[in-house]
Amino acid sequence: NAGVTQTPKFQVLKTGQSMTLQCAQDMNHNSMYWYRQDPGMGLRLIYYSASEGTTDKGEVPNGYNVSRLNKREFSLRLESAAPSQTSVYFCASRIERGNSPLHFGNGTRLTVT
Amino acid sequence: RKEVEQDPGPFNVPEGATVAFNCTYSNSASQSFFWYRQDCRKEPKLLMSVYSSGNEDGRFTAQLNRASQYISLLIRDSKLSDSATYLCVLIPSGTYKYIFGTGTRLKVLA
């Protein structure tokens, strides 16, 4: 059981380049999330998706777009990367039942130069 | 004021010691609480949920104090493998946005 899978694990971009971070879960979870984690800042929510076809902004959505094409996959796109987007990105999912916890992927370490 | 506040530590404790962390929150309508553990350069993993009546899982005990708006995590008989960062997490009522604290770093020393 793979759980939540993120690709790539590492990426280096130049300012202005674009890329898509991929996330897939095989736990049949309804909700999916994208967080970024920076030193001293904790995890901050970028976007979340309560179900297939729906997305909502989190705390720090600027500079990002997301796509929830099906129940399994939730991608995060940087259209024009900036050095301020250097971070560790985590995808997470949860089942919509009570106060269920989040399950995280392994993370993507992104550096923008 | 931050929604969730934690002492960043590090807490350096010898093996076998008992250590406790607190986490304070500002939103009195917060509904659900969790403790997560995060090892260096890894993803956060659920340690335990926190229930109003308090709950225990082996050497770990979690408590919720709604009146004073804090949750706590007690670790008894600390092991070297307990060295990690412990994240406090809450869900405000009526949302499914998980709010994370910045974490408390624990180092258990041999």
mmCIF file with all atom_site columns, C-alpha atoms in Angstrom:
data_model
loop_
_atom_site.group_PDB
_atom_site.id
_atom_site.type_symbol
_atom_site.label_atom_id
_atom_site.label_alt_id
_atom_site.label_comp_id
_atom_site.label_asym_id
_atom_site.label_entity_id
_atom_site.label_seq_id
_atom_site.pdbx_PDB_ins_code
_atom_site.Cartn_x
_atom_site.Cartn_y
_atom_site.Cartn_z
_atom_site.occupancy
_atom_site.B_iso_or_equiv
_atom_site.pdbx_formal_charge
_atom_site.auth_seq_id
_atom_site.auth_comp_id
_atom_site.auth_asym_id
_atom_site.auth_atom_id
_atom_site.pdbx_PDB_model_num
ATOM 1   C CA . ASN A 1 1   ? 0.000   0.000  0.000   1.00 0.00 ? 1   ASN A CA 1
ATOM 2   C CA . ALA A 1 2   ? 1.846   3.097  -1.270  1.00 0.00 ? 2   ALA A CA 1
ATOM 3   C CA . GLY A 1 3   ? -0.290  5.712  0.546   1.00 0.00 ? 3   GLY A CA 1
ATOM 4   C CA . VAL A 1 4   ? 0.521   9.203  -0.741  1.00 0.00 ? 4   VAL A CA 1
ATOM 5   C CA . THR A 1 5   ? 3.149   9.404  -3.480  1.00 0.00 ? 5   THR A CA 1
ATOM 6   C CA . GLN A 1 6   ? 4.824   12.620 -4.561  1.00 0.00 ? 6   GLN A CA 1
ATOM 7   C CA . THR A 1 7   ? 7.068   13.243 -7.536  1.00 0.00 ? 7   THR A CA 1
ATOM 8   C CA . PRO A 1 8   ? 9.686   14.469 -8.001  1.00 0.00 ? 8   PRO A CA 1
ATOM 9   C CA . LYS A 1 9   ? 11.590  14.176 -4.714  1.00 0.00 ? 9   LYS A CA 1
ATOM 10  C CA . PHE A 1 10  ? 14.018  16.959 -5.618  1.00 0.00 ? 10  PHE A CA 1
ATOM 11  C CA . GLN A 1 11  ? 13.954  19.744 -8.202  1.00 0.00 ? 11  GLN A CA 1
ATOM 12  C CA . VAL A 1 12  ? 16.070  22.762 -9.019  1.00 0.00 ? 12  VAL A CA 1
ATOM 13  C CA . LEU A 1 13  ? 14.522  25.494 -11.142 1.00 0.00 ? 13  LEU A CA 1
ATOM 14  C CA . LYS A 1 14  ? 15.707  28.794 -12.498 1.00 0.00 ? 14  LYS A CA 1
ATOM 15  C CA . THR A 1 15  ? 13.631  31.884 -11.803 1.00 0.00 ? 15  THR A CA 1
ATOM 16  C CA . GLY A 1 16  ? 10.776  32.092 -14.297 1.00 0.00 ? 16  GLY A CA 1
ATOM 17  C CA . GLN A 1 17  ? 10.664  28.397 -15.137 1.00 0.00 ? 17  GLN A CA 1
ATOM 18  C CA . SER A 1 18  ? 7.507   26.403 -14.621 1.00 0.00 ? 18  SER A CA 1
ATOM 19  C CA . MET A 1 19  ? 6.890   22.952 -13.227 1.00 0.00 ? 19  MET A CA 1
ATOM 20  C CA . THR A 1 20  ? 4.184   20.706 -11.862 1.00 0.00 ? 20  THR A CA 1
ATOM 21  C CA . LEU A 1 21  ? 4.461   18.736 -8.645  1.00 0.00 ? 21  LEU A CA 1
ATOM 22  C CA . GLN A 1 22  ? 2.516   15.510 -8.804  1.00 0.00 ? 22  GLN A CA 1
ATOM 23  C CA . CYS A 1 23  ? 0.662   13.807 -5.967  1.00 0.00 ? 23  CYS A CA 1
ATOM 24  C CA . ALA A 1 24  ? -1.357  10.620 -5.983  1.00 0.00 ? 24  ALA A CA 1
ATOM 25  C CA . GLN A 1 25  ? -3.032  8.657  -3.201  1.00 0.00 ? 25  GLN A CA 1
ATOM 26  C CA . ASP A 1 26  ? -4.364  5.129  -3.286  1.00 0.00 ? 26  ASP A CA 1
ATOM 27  C CA . MET A 1 27  ? -6.363  5.224  -0.052  1.00 0.00 ? 27  MET A CA 1
ATOM 28  C CA . ASN A 1 28  ? -9.638  6.344  -1.669  1.00 0.00 ? 28  ASN A CA 1
ATOM 29  C CA . HIS A 1 29  ? -9.494  9.590  0.307   1.00 0.00 ? 29  HIS A CA 1
ATOM 30  C CA . ASN A 1 30  ? -11.791 12.445 -0.584  1.00 0.00 ? 30  ASN A CA 1
ATOM 31  C CA . SER A 1 31  ? -9.733  15.417 0.541   1.00 0.00 ? 31  SER A CA 1
ATOM 32  C CA . MET A 1 32  ? -6.259  16.353 -0.609  1.00 0.00 ? 32  MET A CA 1
ATOM 33  C CA . TYR A 1 33  ? -3.958  19.164 0.451   1.00 0.00 ? 33  TYR A CA 1
ATOM 34  C CA . TRP A 1 34  ? -0.781  20.938 -0.573  1.00 0.00 ? 34  TRP A CA 1
ATOM 35  C CA . TYR A 1 35  ? 1.460   22.441 2.119   1.00 0.00 ? 35  TYR A CA 1
ATOM 36  C CA . ARG A 1 36  ? 4.805   24.142 2.050   1.00 0.00 ? 36  ARG A CA 1
ATOM 37  C CA . GLN A 1 37  ? 7.241   24.007 4.949   1.00 0.00 ? 37  GLN A CA 1
ATOM 38  C CA . ASP A 1 38  ? 9.876   26.633 5.603   1.00 0.00 ? 38  ASP A CA 1
ATOM 39  C CA . PRO A 1 39  ? 12.254  26.940 8.562   1.00 0.00 ? 39  PRO A CA 1
ATOM 40  C CA . GLY A 1 40  ? 10.590  28.684 11.492  1.00 0.00 ? 40  GLY A CA 1
ATOM 41  C CA . MET A 1 41  ? 7.266   28.934 9.663   1.00 0.00 ? 41  MET A CA 1
ATOM 42  C CA . GLY A 1 42  ? 5.743   25.524 10.137  1.00 0.00 ? 42  GLY A CA 1
ATOM 43  C CA . LEU A 1 43  ? 3.522   23.971 7.513   1.00 0.00 ? 43  LEU A CA 1
ATOM 44  C CA . ARG A 1 44  ? 1.379   26.447 5.601   1.00 0.00 ? 44  ARG A CA 1
ATOM 45  C CA . LEU A 1 45  ? -1.590  25.446 3.495   1.00 0.00 ? 45  LEU A CA 1
ATOM 46  C CA . ILE A 1 46  ? -1.365  26.405 -0.174  1.00 0.00 ? 46  ILE A CA 1
ATOM 47  C CA . TYR A 1 47  ? -4.501  24.787 -1.604  1.00 0.00 ? 47  TYR A CA 1
ATOM 48  C CA . TYR A 1 48  ? -6.875  22.045 -0.679  1.00 0.00 ? 48  TYR A CA 1
ATOM 49  C CA . SER A 1 49  ? -9.484  19.991 -2.452  1.00 0.00 ? 49  SER A CA 1
ATOM 50  C CA . ALA A 1 50  ? -12.491 18.579 -0.657  1.00 0.00 ? 50  ALA A CA 1
ATOM 51  C CA . SER A 1 51  ? -13.444 16.344 -3.561  1.00 0.00 ? 51  SER A CA 1
ATOM 52  C CA . GLU A 1 52  ? -12.804 15.666 -7.224  1.00 0.00 ? 52  GLU A CA 1
ATOM 53  C CA . GLY A 1 53  ? -13.286 18.811 -9.256  1.00 0.00 ? 53  GLY A CA 1
ATOM 54  C CA . THR A 1 54  ? -13.247 21.240 -6.332  1.00 0.00 ? 54  THR A CA 1
ATOM 55  C CA . THR A 1 55  ? -10.346 23.304 -5.027  1.00 0.00 ? 55  THR A CA 1
ATOM 56  C CA . ASP A 1 56  ? -10.022 26.125 -2.504  1.00 0.00 ? 56  ASP A CA 1
ATOM 57  C CA . LYS A 1 57  ? -7.280  28.530 -1.569  1.00 0.00 ? 57  LYS A CA 1
ATOM 58  C CA . GLY A 1 58  ? -5.387  28.120 1.634   1.00 0.00 ? 58  GLY A CA 1
ATOM 59  C CA . GLU A 1 59  ? -3.143  30.525 3.503   1.00 0.00 ? 59  GLU A CA 1
ATOM 60  C CA . VAL A 1 60  ? -0.465  31.089 0.819   1.00 0.00 ? 60  VAL A CA 1
ATOM 61  C CA . PRO A 1 61  ? -1.948  30.426 -2.669  1.00 0.00 ? 61  PRO A CA 1
ATOM 62  C CA . ASN A 1 62  ? -0.228  33.220 -4.621  1.00 0.00 ? 62  ASN A CA 1
ATOM 63  C CA . GLY A 1 63  ? 2.052   31.957 -7.358  1.00 0.00 ? 63  GLY A CA 1
ATOM 64  C CA . TYR A 1 64  ? 0.463   28.500 -7.448  1.00 0.00 ? 64  TYR A CA 1
ATOM 65  C CA . ASN A 1 65  ? -2.305  26.707 -9.296  1.00 0.00 ? 65  ASN A CA 1
ATOM 66  C CA . VAL A 1 66  ? -3.766  23.296 -8.611  1.00 0.00 ? 66  VAL A CA 1
ATOM 67  C CA . SER A 1 67  ? -5.705  20.679 -10.460 1.00 0.00 ? 67  SER A CA 1
ATOM 68  C CA . ARG A 1 68  ? -7.826  17.852 -9.061  1.00 0.00 ? 68  ARG A CA 1
ATOM 69  C CA . LEU A 1 69  ? -8.703  15.874 -12.171 1.00 0.00 ? 69  LEU A CA 1
ATOM 70  C CA . ASN A 1 70  ? -9.772  12.725 -10.381 1.00 0.00 ? 70  ASN A CA 1
ATOM 71  C CA . LYS A 1 71  ? -10.068 11.346 -6.890  1.00 0.00 ? 71  LYS A CA 1
ATOM 72  C CA . ARG A 1 72  ? -6.528  9.997  -6.791  1.00 0.00 ? 72  ARG A CA 1
ATOM 73  C CA . GLU A 1 73  ? -4.463  12.897 -8.098  1.00 0.00 ? 73  GLU A CA 1
ATOM 74  C CA . PHE A 1 74  ? -3.894  16.477 -7.014  1.00 0.00 ? 74  PHE A CA 1
ATOM 75  C CA . SER A 1 75  ? -1.177  18.446 -8.786  1.00 0.00 ? 75  SER A CA 1
ATOM 76  C CA . LEU A 1 76  ? 0.467   21.742 -7.881  1.00 0.00 ? 76  LEU A CA 1
ATOM 77  C CA . ARG A 1 77  ? 1.797   24.000 -10.615 1.00 0.00 ? 77  ARG A CA 1
ATOM 78  C CA . LEU A 1 78  ? 4.268   26.838 -10.413 1.00 0.00 ? 78  LEU A CA 1
ATOM 79  C CA . GLU A 1 79  ? 3.798   28.905 -13.570 1.00 0.00 ? 79  GLU A CA 1
ATOM 80  C CA . SER A 1 80  ? 6.771   31.213 -13.057 1.00 0.00 ? 80  SER A CA 1
ATOM 81  C CA . ALA A 1 81  ? 8.994   30.089 -10.223 1.00 0.00 ? 81  ALA A CA 1
ATOM 82  C CA . ALA A 1 82  ? 10.485  32.636 -7.842  1.00 0.00 ? 82  ALA A CA 1
ATOM 83  C CA . PRO A 1 83  ? 13.270  32.224 -5.238  1.00 0.00 ? 83  PRO A CA 1
ATOM 84  C CA . SER A 1 84  ? 10.617  32.789 -2.517  1.00 0.00 ? 84  SER A CA 1
ATOM 85  C CA . GLN A 1 85  ? 9.085   29.482 -3.588  1.00 0.00 ? 85  GLN A CA 1
ATOM 86  C CA . THR A 1 86  ? 12.170  27.569 -2.489  1.00 0.00 ? 86  THR A CA 1
ATOM 87  C CA . SER A 1 87  ? 10.693  25.220 0.069   1.00 0.00 ? 87  SER A CA 1
ATOM 88  C CA . VAL A 1 88  ? 9.721   21.669 0.914   1.00 0.00 ? 88  VAL A CA 1
ATOM 89  C CA . TYR A 1 89  ? 6.297   20.816 -0.471  1.00 0.00 ? 89  TYR A CA 1
ATOM 90  C CA . PHE A 1 90  ? 4.085   18.174 1.097   1.00 0.00 ? 90  PHE A CA 1
ATOM 91  C CA . CYS A 1 91  ? 0.948   16.673 -0.300  1.00 0.00 ? 91  CYS A CA 1
ATOM 92  C CA . ALA A 1 92  ? -1.523  15.115 2.124   1.00 0.00 ? 92  ALA A CA 1
ATOM 93  C CA . SER A 1 93  ? -4.877  13.400 2.061   1.00 0.00 ? 93  SER A CA 1
ATOM 94  C CA . ARG A 1 94  ? -7.601  12.435 4.478   1.00 0.00 ? 94  ARG A CA 1
ATOM 95  C CA . ILE A 1 95  ? -10.823 10.537 4.442   1.00 0.00 ? 95  ILE A CA 1
ATOM 96  C CA . GLU A 1 96  ? -13.959 12.595 5.034   1.00 0.00 ? 96  GLU A CA 1
ATOM 97  C CA . ARG A 1 97  ? -15.034 11.017 8.282   1.00 0.00 ? 97  ARG A CA 1
ATOM 98  C CA . GLY A 1 98  ? -15.110 12.746 11.604  1.00 0.00 ? 98  GLY A CA 1
ATOM 99  C CA . ASN A 1 99  ? -11.834 14.252 12.614  1.00 0.00 ? 99  ASN A CA 1
ATOM 100 C CA . SER A 1 100 ? -9.593  11.991 10.640  1.00 0.00 ? 100 SER A CA 1
ATOM 101 C CA . PRO A 1 101 ? -5.874  12.793 10.493  1.00 0.00 ? 101 PRO A CA 1
ATOM 102 C CA . LEU A 1 102 ? -3.858  13.831 7.477   1.00 0.00 ? 102 LEU A CA 1
ATOM 103 C CA . HIS A 1 103 ? -1.577  11.346 5.722   1.00 0.00 ? 103 HIS A CA 1
ATOM 104 C CA . PHE A 1 104 ? 1.467   12.903 4.094   1.00 0.00 ? 104 PHE A CA 1
ATOM 105 C CA . GLY A 1 105 ? 3.610   12.106 1.106   1.00 0.00 ? 105 GLY A CA 1
ATOM 106 C CA . ASN A 1 106 ? 7.405   12.093 1.320   1.00 0.00 ? 106 ASN A CA 1
ATOM 107 C CA . GLY A 1 107 ? 7.743   15.668 0.152   1.00 0.00 ? 107 GLY A CA 1
ATOM 108 C CA . THR A 1 108 ? 9.379   17.507 -2.751  1.00 0.00 ? 108 THR A CA 1
ATOM 109 C CA . ARG A 1 109 ? 12.431  19.654 -2.076  1.00 0.00 ? 109 ARG A CA 1
ATOM 110 C CA . LEU A 1 110 ? 12.352  22.558 -4.511  1.00 0.00 ? 110 LEU A CA 1
ATOM 111 C CA . THR A 1 111 ? 15.126  25.102 -4.979  1.00 0.00 ? 111 THR A CA 1
ATOM 112 C CA . VAL A 1 112 ? 14.609  28.132 -7.197  1.00 0.00 ? 112 VAL A CA 1
ATOM 113 C CA . THR A 1 113 ? 17.796  29.975 -8.137  1.00 0.00 ? 113 THR A CA 1
ATOM 114 C CA . ARG B 2 1   ? -1.203  36.246 17.891  1.00 0.00 ? 1   ARG B CA 1
ATOM 115 C CA . LYS B 2 2   ? -0.449  33.009 16.075  1.00 0.00 ? 2   LYS B CA 1
ATOM 116 C CA . GLU B 2 3   ? -3.247  30.456 15.966  1.00 0.00 ? 3   GLU B CA 1
ATOM 117 C CA . VAL B 2 4   ? -0.970  27.777 17.360  1.00 0.00 ? 4   VAL B CA 1
ATOM 118 C CA . GLU B 2 5   ? 2.162   28.393 19.406  1.00 0.00 ? 5   GLU B CA 1
ATOM 119 C CA . GLN B 2 6   ? 4.837   25.970 20.507  1.00 0.00 ? 6   GLN B CA 1
ATOM 120 C CA . ASP B 2 7   ? 8.147   26.369 22.289  1.00 0.00 ? 7   ASP B CA 1
ATOM 121 C CA . PRO B 2 8   ? 10.677  25.536 19.549  1.00 0.00 ? 8   PRO B CA 1
ATOM 122 C CA . GLY B 2 9   ? 13.150  23.981 22.015  1.00 0.00 ? 9   GLY B CA 1
ATOM 123 C CA . PRO B 2 10  ? 15.353  22.073 21.689  1.00 0.00 ? 10  PRO B CA 1
ATOM 124 C CA . PHE B 2 11  ? 14.539  20.049 24.750  1.00 0.00 ? 11  PHE B CA 1
ATOM 125 C CA . ASN B 2 12  ? 17.645  18.004 25.550  1.00 0.00 ? 12  ASN B CA 1
ATOM 126 C CA . VAL B 2 13  ? 16.827  15.162 27.903  1.00 0.00 ? 13  VAL B CA 1
ATOM 127 C CA . PRO B 2 14  ? 18.680  12.012 28.982  1.00 0.00 ? 14  PRO B CA 1
ATOM 128 C CA . GLU B 2 15  ? 17.407  8.580  28.053  1.00 0.00 ? 15  GLU B CA 1
ATOM 129 C CA . GLY B 2 16  ? 14.748  7.401  30.465  1.00 0.00 ? 16  GLY B CA 1
ATOM 130 C CA . ALA B 2 17  ? 13.607  10.901 31.386  1.00 0.00 ? 17  ALA B CA 1
ATOM 131 C CA . THR B 2 18  ? 10.051  12.164 31.283  1.00 0.00 ? 18  THR B CA 1
ATOM 132 C CA . VAL B 2 19  ? 9.454   15.230 29.135  1.00 0.00 ? 19  VAL B CA 1
ATOM 133 C CA . ALA B 2 20  ? 6.366   17.306 28.430  1.00 0.00 ? 20  ALA B CA 1
ATOM 134 C CA . PHE B 2 21  ? 5.510   19.828 25.738  1.00 0.00 ? 21  PHE B CA 1
ATOM 135 C CA . ASN B 2 22  ? 2.666   22.279 25.641  1.00 0.00 ? 22  ASN B CA 1
ATOM 136 C CA . CYS B 2 23  ? 0.945   23.889 22.696  1.00 0.00 ? 23  CYS B CA 1
ATOM 137 C CA . THR B 2 24  ? -1.348  26.889 23.087  1.00 0.00 ? 24  THR B CA 1
ATOM 138 C CA . TYR B 2 25  ? -4.038  27.903 20.633  1.00 0.00 ? 25  TYR B CA 1
ATOM 139 C CA . SER B 2 26  ? -5.995  31.099 20.191  1.00 0.00 ? 26  SER B CA 1
ATOM 140 C CA . ASN B 2 27  ? -9.216  29.930 18.535  1.00 0.00 ? 27  ASN B CA 1
ATOM 141 C CA . SER B 2 28  ? -11.522 28.751 21.295  1.00 0.00 ? 28  SER B CA 1
ATOM 142 C CA . ALA B 2 29  ? -13.779 27.138 18.674  1.00 0.00 ? 29  ALA B CA 1
ATOM 143 C CA . SER B 2 30  ? -11.050 24.706 17.660  1.00 0.00 ? 30  SER B CA 1
ATOM 144 C CA . GLN B 2 31  ? -12.570 21.303 17.368  1.00 0.00 ? 31  GLN B CA 1
ATOM 145 C CA . SER B 2 32  ? -9.930  18.654 16.885  1.00 0.00 ? 32  SER B CA 1
ATOM 146 C CA . PHE B 2 33  ? -6.342  18.277 17.946  1.00 0.00 ? 33  PHE B CA 1
ATOM 147 C CA . PHE B 2 34  ? -3.448  16.041 17.013  1.00 0.00 ? 34  PHE B CA 1
ATOM 148 C CA . TRP B 2 35  ? 0.209   15.526 17.735  1.00 0.00 ? 35  TRP B CA 1
ATOM 149 C CA . TYR B 2 36  ? 2.437   14.714 14.792  1.00 0.00 ? 36  TYR B CA 1
ATOM 150 C CA . ARG B 2 37  ? 6.059   13.657 14.803  1.00 0.00 ? 37  ARG B CA 1
ATOM 151 C CA . GLN B 2 38  ? 8.498   14.814 12.141  1.00 0.00 ? 38  GLN B CA 1
ATOM 152 C CA . ASP B 2 39  ? 11.989  13.409 11.716  1.00 0.00 ? 39  ASP B CA 1
ATOM 153 C CA . CYS B 2 40  ? 14.658  15.505 10.048  1.00 0.00 ? 40  CYS B CA 1
ATOM 154 C CA . ARG B 2 41  ? 13.945  15.936 6.319   1.00 0.00 ? 41  ARG B CA 1
ATOM 155 C CA . LYS B 2 42  ? 10.967  13.588 6.455   1.00 0.00 ? 42  LYS B CA 1
ATOM 156 C CA . GLU B 2 43  ? 7.224   13.970 6.261   1.00 0.00 ? 43  GLU B CA 1
ATOM 157 C CA . PRO B 2 44  ? 5.088   14.527 9.380   1.00 0.00 ? 44  PRO B CA 1
ATOM 158 C CA . LYS B 2 45  ? 3.508   11.373 10.751  1.00 0.00 ? 45  LYS B CA 1
ATOM 159 C CA . LEU B 2 46  ? 0.550   11.106 13.069  1.00 0.00 ? 46  LEU B CA 1
ATOM 160 C CA . LEU B 2 47  ? 1.597   10.350 16.626  1.00 0.00 ? 47  LEU B CA 1
ATOM 161 C CA . MET B 2 48  ? -1.798  10.534 18.271  1.00 0.00 ? 48  MET B CA 1
ATOM 162 C CA . SER B 2 49  ? -5.119  12.316 18.323  1.00 0.00 ? 49  SER B CA 1
ATOM 163 C CA . VAL B 2 50  ? -5.963  14.329 21.419  1.00 0.00 ? 50  VAL B CA 1
ATOM 164 C CA . TYR B 2 51  ? -9.292  13.722 23.099  1.00 0.00 ? 51  TYR B CA 1
ATOM 165 C CA . SER B 2 52  ? -11.038 15.907 25.643  1.00 0.00 ? 52  SER B CA 1
ATOM 166 C CA . SER B 2 53  ? -10.751 13.254 28.325  1.00 0.00 ? 53  SER B CA 1
ATOM 167 C CA . GLY B 2 54  ? -7.056  12.746 27.667  1.00 0.00 ? 54  GLY B CA 1
ATOM 168 C CA . ASN B 2 55  ? -5.607  9.662  26.087  1.00 0.00 ? 55  ASN B CA 1
ATOM 169 C CA . GLU B 2 56  ? -2.588  7.431  26.367  1.00 0.00 ? 56  GLU B CA 1
ATOM 170 C CA . ASP B 2 57  ? -0.682  5.331  23.871  1.00 0.00 ? 57  ASP B CA 1
ATOM 171 C CA . GLY B 2 58  ? 2.131   3.403  25.474  1.00 0.00 ? 58  GLY B CA 1
ATOM 172 C CA . ARG B 2 59  ? 4.670   5.910  26.768  1.00 0.00 ? 59  ARG B CA 1
ATOM 173 C CA . PHE B 2 60  ? 2.798   8.854  25.288  1.00 0.00 ? 60  PHE B CA 1
ATOM 174 C CA . THR B 2 61  ? -0.021  10.757 26.976  1.00 0.00 ? 61  THR B CA 1
ATOM 175 C CA . ALA B 2 62  ? -1.949  13.630 25.425  1.00 0.00 ? 62  ALA B CA 1
ATOM 176 C CA . GLN B 2 63  ? -4.152  16.070 27.283  1.00 0.00 ? 63  GLN B CA 1
ATOM 177 C CA . LEU B 2 64  ? -6.499  18.857 26.226  1.00 0.00 ? 64  LEU B CA 1
ATOM 178 C CA . ASN B 2 65  ? -7.334  21.815 28.441  1.00 0.00 ? 65  ASN B CA 1
ATOM 179 C CA . ARG B 2 66  ? -10.084 23.785 26.723  1.00 0.00 ? 66  ARG B CA 1
ATOM 180 C CA . ALA B 2 67  ? -10.441 26.325 29.532  1.00 0.00 ? 67  ALA B CA 1
ATOM 181 C CA . SER B 2 68  ? -6.811  27.398 29.225  1.00 0.00 ? 68  SER B CA 1
ATOM 182 C CA . GLN B 2 69  ? -6.636  26.593 25.498  1.00 0.00 ? 69  GLN B CA 1
ATOM 183 C CA . TYR B 2 70  ? -3.670  24.313 25.402  1.00 0.00 ? 70  TYR B CA 1
ATOM 184 C CA . ILE B 2 71  ? -2.817  20.732 24.632  1.00 0.00 ? 71  ILE B CA 1
ATOM 185 C CA . SER B 2 72  ? 0.085   18.796 26.064  1.00 0.00 ? 72  SER B CA 1
ATOM 186 C CA . LEU B 2 73  ? 2.177   15.773 25.190  1.00 0.00 ? 73  LEU B CA 1
ATOM 187 C CA . LEU B 2 74  ? 3.962   13.753 27.872  1.00 0.00 ? 74  LEU B CA 1
ATOM 188 C CA . ILE B 2 75  ? 6.630   11.238 26.945  1.00 0.00 ? 75  ILE B CA 1
ATOM 189 C CA . ARG B 2 76  ? 7.728   8.815  29.639  1.00 0.00 ? 76  ARG B CA 1
ATOM 190 C CA . ASP B 2 77  ? 10.936  6.745  29.637  1.00 0.00 ? 77  ASP B CA 1
ATOM 191 C CA . SER B 2 78  ? 12.381  8.644  26.682  1.00 0.00 ? 78  SER B CA 1
ATOM 192 C CA . LYS B 2 79  ? 14.220  6.630  24.041  1.00 0.00 ? 79  LYS B CA 1
ATOM 193 C CA . LEU B 2 80  ? 16.926  7.792  21.656  1.00 0.00 ? 80  LEU B CA 1
ATOM 194 C CA . SER B 2 81  ? 14.444  7.083  18.864  1.00 0.00 ? 81  SER B CA 1
ATOM 195 C CA . ASP B 2 82  ? 12.057  9.693  20.288  1.00 0.00 ? 82  ASP B CA 1
ATOM 196 C CA . SER B 2 83  ? 14.412  12.427 19.052  1.00 0.00 ? 83  SER B CA 1
ATOM 197 C CA . ALA B 2 84  ? 12.332  14.369 16.529  1.00 0.00 ? 84  ALA B CA 1
ATOM 198 C CA . THR B 2 85  ? 10.242  17.493 16.129  1.00 0.00 ? 85  THR B CA 1
ATOM 199 C CA . TYR B 2 86  ? 6.737   17.289 17.582  1.00 0.00 ? 86  TYR B CA 1
ATOM 200 C CA . LEU B 2 87  ? 4.037   19.263 15.795  1.00 0.00 ? 87  LEU B CA 1
ATOM 201 C CA . CYS B 2 88  ? 0.806   20.401 17.376  1.00 0.00 ? 88  CYS B CA 1
ATOM 202 C CA . VAL B 2 89  ? -2.132  20.440 14.941  1.00 0.00 ? 89  VAL B CA 1
ATOM 203 C CA . LEU B 2 90  ? -5.691  21.683 15.286  1.00 0.00 ? 90  LEU B CA 1
ATOM 204 C CA . ILE B 2 91  ? -8.792  21.957 13.138  1.00 0.00 ? 91  ILE B CA 1
ATOM 205 C CA . PRO B 2 92  ? -11.017 24.996 13.751  1.00 0.00 ? 92  PRO B CA 1
ATOM 206 C CA . SER B 2 93  ? -14.706 24.162 13.988  1.00 0.00 ? 93  SER B CA 1
ATOM 207 C CA . GLY B 2 94  ? -16.580 24.268 10.723  1.00 0.00 ? 94  GLY B CA 1
ATOM 208 C CA . THR B 2 95  ? -13.485 23.883 8.567   1.00 0.00 ? 95  THR B CA 1
ATOM 209 C CA . TYR B 2 96  ? -11.205 21.156 7.372   1.00 0.00 ? 96  TYR B CA 1
ATOM 210 C CA . LYS B 2 97  ? -8.123  23.328 7.388   1.00 0.00 ? 97  LYS B CA 1
ATOM 211 C CA . TYR B 2 98  ? -5.462  21.765 9.560   1.00 0.00 ? 98  TYR B CA 1
ATOM 212 C CA . ILE B 2 99  ? -3.407  24.407 11.380  1.00 0.00 ? 99  ILE B CA 1
ATOM 213 C CA . PHE B 2 100 ? 0.134   23.380 12.280  1.00 0.00 ? 100 PHE B CA 1
ATOM 214 C CA . GLY B 2 101 ? 2.390   24.719 14.981  1.00 0.00 ? 101 GLY B CA 1
ATOM 215 C CA . THR B 2 102 ? 6.035   25.290 14.131  1.00 0.00 ? 102 THR B CA 1
ATOM 216 C CA . GLY B 2 103 ? 7.074   22.337 16.253  1.00 0.00 ? 103 GLY B CA 1
ATOM 217 C CA . THR B 2 104 ? 9.069   21.526 19.370  1.00 0.00 ? 104 THR B CA 1
ATOM 218 C CA . ARG B 2 105 ? 12.395  19.827 18.855  1.00 0.00 ? 105 ARG B CA 1
ATOM 219 C CA . LEU B 2 106 ? 13.325  16.996 21.216  1.00 0.00 ? 106 LEU B CA 1
ATOM 220 C CA . LYS B 2 107 ? 16.784  15.486 21.562  1.00 0.00 ? 107 LYS B CA 1
ATOM 221 C CA . VAL B 2 108 ? 17.155  12.422 23.737  1.00 0.00 ? 108 VAL B CA 1
ATOM 222 C CA . LEU B 2 109 ? 20.758  11.978 24.817  1.00 0.00 ? 109 LEU B CA 1
ATOM 223 C CA . ALA B 2 110 ? 22.536  8.708  25.606  1.00 0.00 ? 110 ALA B CA 1
#
